[in-house]
Coordinates of C-alpha atoms in Angstrom, one line a residue:
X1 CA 96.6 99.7 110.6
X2 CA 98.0 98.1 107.7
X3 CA 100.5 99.7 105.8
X4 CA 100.8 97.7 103.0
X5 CA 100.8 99.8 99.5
X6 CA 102.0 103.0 101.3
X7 CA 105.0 104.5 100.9
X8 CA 107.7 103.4 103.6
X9 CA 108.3 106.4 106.3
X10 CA 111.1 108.7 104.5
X11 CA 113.6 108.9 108.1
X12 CA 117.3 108.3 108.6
X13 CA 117.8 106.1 112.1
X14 CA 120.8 105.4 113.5
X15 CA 122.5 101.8 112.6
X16 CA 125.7 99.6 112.9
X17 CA 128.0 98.2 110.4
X18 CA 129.5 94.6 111.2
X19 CA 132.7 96.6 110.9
X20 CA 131.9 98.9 113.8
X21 CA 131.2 101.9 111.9
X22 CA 128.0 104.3 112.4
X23 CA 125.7 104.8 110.3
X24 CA 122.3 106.6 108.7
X25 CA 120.3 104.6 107.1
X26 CA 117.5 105.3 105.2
X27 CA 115.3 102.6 104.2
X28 CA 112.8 104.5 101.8
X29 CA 116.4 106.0 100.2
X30 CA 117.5 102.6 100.4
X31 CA 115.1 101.6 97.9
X32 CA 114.4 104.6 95.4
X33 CA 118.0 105.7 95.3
X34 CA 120.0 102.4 94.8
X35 CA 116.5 101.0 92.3
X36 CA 116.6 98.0 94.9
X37 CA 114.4 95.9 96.9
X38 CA 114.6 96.0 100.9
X39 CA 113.8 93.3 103.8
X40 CA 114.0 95.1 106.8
X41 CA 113.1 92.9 109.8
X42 CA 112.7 93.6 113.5
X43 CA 113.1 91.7 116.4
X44 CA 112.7 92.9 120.3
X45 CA 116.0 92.7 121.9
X46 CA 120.0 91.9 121.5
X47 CA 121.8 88.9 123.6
X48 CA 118.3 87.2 123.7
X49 CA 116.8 83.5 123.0
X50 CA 115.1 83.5 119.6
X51 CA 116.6 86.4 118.2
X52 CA 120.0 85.4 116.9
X53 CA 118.8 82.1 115.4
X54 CA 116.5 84.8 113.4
X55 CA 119.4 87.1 112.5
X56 CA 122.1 83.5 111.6
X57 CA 119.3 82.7 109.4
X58 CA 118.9 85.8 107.2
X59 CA 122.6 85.7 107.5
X60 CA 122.8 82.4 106.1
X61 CA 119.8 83.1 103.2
X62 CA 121.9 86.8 102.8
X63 CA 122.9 85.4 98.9
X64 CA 119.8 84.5 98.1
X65 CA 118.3 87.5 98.3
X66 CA 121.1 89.6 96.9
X67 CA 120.3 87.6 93.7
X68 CA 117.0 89.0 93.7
X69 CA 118.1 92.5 94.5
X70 CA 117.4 92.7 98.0
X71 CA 118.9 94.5 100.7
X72 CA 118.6 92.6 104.5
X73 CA 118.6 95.4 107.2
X74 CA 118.1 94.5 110.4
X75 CA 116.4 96.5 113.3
X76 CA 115.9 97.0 117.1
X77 CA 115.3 99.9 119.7
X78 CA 119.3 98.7 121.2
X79 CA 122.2 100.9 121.0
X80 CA 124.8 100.5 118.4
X81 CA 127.1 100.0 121.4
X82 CA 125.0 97.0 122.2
X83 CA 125.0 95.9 118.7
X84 CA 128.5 96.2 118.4
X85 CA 129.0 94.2 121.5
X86 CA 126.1 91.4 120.2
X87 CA 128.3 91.5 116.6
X88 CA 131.8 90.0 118.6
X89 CA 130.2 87.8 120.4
X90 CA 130.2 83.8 119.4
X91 CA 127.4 81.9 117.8
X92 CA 128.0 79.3 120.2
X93 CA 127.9 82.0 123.2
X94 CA 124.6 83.1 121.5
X95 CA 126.0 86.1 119.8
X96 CA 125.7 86.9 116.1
X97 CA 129.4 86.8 114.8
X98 CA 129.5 86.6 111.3
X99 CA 126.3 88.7 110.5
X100 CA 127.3 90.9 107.8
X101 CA 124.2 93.3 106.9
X102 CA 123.5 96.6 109.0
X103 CA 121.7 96.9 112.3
X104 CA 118.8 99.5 113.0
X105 CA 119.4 101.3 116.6
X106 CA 116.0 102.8 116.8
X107 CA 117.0 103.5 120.6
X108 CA 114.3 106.7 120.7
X109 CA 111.6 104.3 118.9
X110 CA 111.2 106.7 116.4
X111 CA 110.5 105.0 113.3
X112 CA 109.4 102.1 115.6
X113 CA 106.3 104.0 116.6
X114 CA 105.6 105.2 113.7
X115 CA 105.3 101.7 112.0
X116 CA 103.2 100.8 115.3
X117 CA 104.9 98.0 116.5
X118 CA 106.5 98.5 119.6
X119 CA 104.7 96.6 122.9
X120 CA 103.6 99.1 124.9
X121 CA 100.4 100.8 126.0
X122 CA 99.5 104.0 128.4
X123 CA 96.6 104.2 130.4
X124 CA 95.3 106.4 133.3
X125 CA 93.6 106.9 136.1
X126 CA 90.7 108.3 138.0
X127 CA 92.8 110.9 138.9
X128 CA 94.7 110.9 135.2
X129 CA 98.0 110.1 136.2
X130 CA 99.7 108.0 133.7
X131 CA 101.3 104.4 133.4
X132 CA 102.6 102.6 131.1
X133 CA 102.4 98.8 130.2
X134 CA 104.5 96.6 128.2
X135 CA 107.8 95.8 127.5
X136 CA 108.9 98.8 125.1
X137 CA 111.0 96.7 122.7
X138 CA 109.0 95.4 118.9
X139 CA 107.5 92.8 117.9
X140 CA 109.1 90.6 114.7
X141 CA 108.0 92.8 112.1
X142 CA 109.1 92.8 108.8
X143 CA 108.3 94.7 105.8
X144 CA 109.4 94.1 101.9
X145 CA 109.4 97.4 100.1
X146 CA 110.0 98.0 96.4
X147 CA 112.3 100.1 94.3
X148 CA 109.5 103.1 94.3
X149 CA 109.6 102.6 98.2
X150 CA 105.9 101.0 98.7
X151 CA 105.9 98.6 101.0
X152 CA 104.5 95.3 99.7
X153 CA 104.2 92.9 102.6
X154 CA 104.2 93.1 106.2
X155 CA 104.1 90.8 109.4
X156 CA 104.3 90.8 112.8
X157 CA 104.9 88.0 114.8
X158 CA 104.5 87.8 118.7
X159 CA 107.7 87.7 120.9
X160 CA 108.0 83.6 121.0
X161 CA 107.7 83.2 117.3
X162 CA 110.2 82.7 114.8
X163 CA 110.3 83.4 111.2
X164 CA 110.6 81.6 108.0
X165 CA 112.8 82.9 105.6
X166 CA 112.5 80.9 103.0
X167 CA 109.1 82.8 102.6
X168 CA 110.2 86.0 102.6
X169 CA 112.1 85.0 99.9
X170 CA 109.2 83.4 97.9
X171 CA 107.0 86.7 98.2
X172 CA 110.2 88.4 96.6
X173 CA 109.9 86.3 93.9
X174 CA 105.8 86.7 93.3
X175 CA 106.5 89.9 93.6
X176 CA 108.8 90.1 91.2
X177 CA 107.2 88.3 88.9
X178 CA 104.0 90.5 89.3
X179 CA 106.0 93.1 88.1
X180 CA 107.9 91.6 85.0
X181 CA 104.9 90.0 83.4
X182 CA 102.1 91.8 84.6
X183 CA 100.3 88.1 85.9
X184 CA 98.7 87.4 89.5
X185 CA 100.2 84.7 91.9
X186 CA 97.8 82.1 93.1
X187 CA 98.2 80.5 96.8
X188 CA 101.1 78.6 97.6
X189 CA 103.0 80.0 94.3
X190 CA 106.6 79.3 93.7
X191 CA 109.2 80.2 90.7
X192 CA 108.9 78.7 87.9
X193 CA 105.0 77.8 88.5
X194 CA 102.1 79.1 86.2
X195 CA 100.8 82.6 87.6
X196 CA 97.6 83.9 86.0
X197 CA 96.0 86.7 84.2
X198 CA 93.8 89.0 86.8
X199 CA 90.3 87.7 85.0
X200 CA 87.3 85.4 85.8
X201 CA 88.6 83.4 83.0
X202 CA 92.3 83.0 83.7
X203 CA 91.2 81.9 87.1
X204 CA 88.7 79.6 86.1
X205 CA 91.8 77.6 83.6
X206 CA 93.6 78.0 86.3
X207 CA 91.6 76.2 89.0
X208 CA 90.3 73.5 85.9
X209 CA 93.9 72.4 85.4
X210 CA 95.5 72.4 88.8
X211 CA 92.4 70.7 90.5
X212 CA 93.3 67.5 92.7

């Protein structure tokens, strides 16, 4: 079930600075306390494949989004122990060295299952004992949420697939725009681009002058 334009789940979780220092992070707090934007983004494990070229490329975007007022958190269900570990190890060993902005260790999966995104089902049998399938770790979710702590967009992506982040930060920018001027984005809108007035007419000048 979609959570887009709900309020983001109001719960501290456990999370690690690049520094090595616990934290509690609130990402709903995040957002209505500080008046900023957050991109919290999951992926399944530490010291895997696609993973760190995920977390080297939010690292690498990490200025592009603090111009827009945007917090990066990452999350997973690992320990900060493990995140600590993954933080001083080599990008050429396949560890995340130089990543700056704070982990999520959701290691009881609480916020996890409440978002719904964690692979793993429960069935039973004829004599209704219980098992469990699935690997327990999340999917690549990620979720933009406003200043007022709504969540605006979400995605999950299956295990194998990578994401862009150059999107992320384009839906930033819609948003953002949505908000200053009070207009509508059409598809494939970027900054600087013409937006339009929610109305059949608006959309009809719209389509009239950016026809092929």
């Amino acid at each position: 079930m979609s959570l887009v334009g709900k309020k983001f789940p109001n719960i501290a979780i456990d999370a690690m600075s690049e520094m090595g220092d616990d934290l509690k992070i609130n990402i709903f707090e995040e957002t209505t306390k500080n008046q900023q934007k957050v991109l919290l983004f999951w992926y399944p494990k530490d010291f895997t494949f696609v993973c760190p070229t995920e977390l080297h490329a939010f690292q690498e975007a990490l200025g592009e989004f603090e111009k827009r007022n945007t917090k990066v958190i990452g999350a997973s269900c690992d320990t900060n122990e493990v995140h600590f570990a993954w933080l001083n190890t080599a990008k050429d060993n396949g560890g995340i060295e130089g990543v700056t902005y704070p982990i999520l260790a959701d290691t009881h999966r609480q916020l996890a299952n409440i978002l719904g995104i964690v692979d793993q089902d429960f069935d039973y049998d004829e004599e209704g004992n219980e098992s469990f399938t699935g690997s327990n770790v999340t999917y690549r979710a990620t979720y933009l949420v406003d200043e007022t702590g709504k969540i605006f967009h979400e995605a999950v992506n299956d295990m194998p697939l990578g994401r862009n982040v150059k999107e992320f930060l384009r839906l930033i920018d819609a948003y953002t725009h949505v908000q200053k001027h009070g207009e509508v984005c059409p598809a494939n809108w970027e900054e600087g681009k013409d937006a339009m007035q929610a109305n059949r007419t608006s959309t009809a000048e719209y389509l009239a002058s950016h026809s092929n």
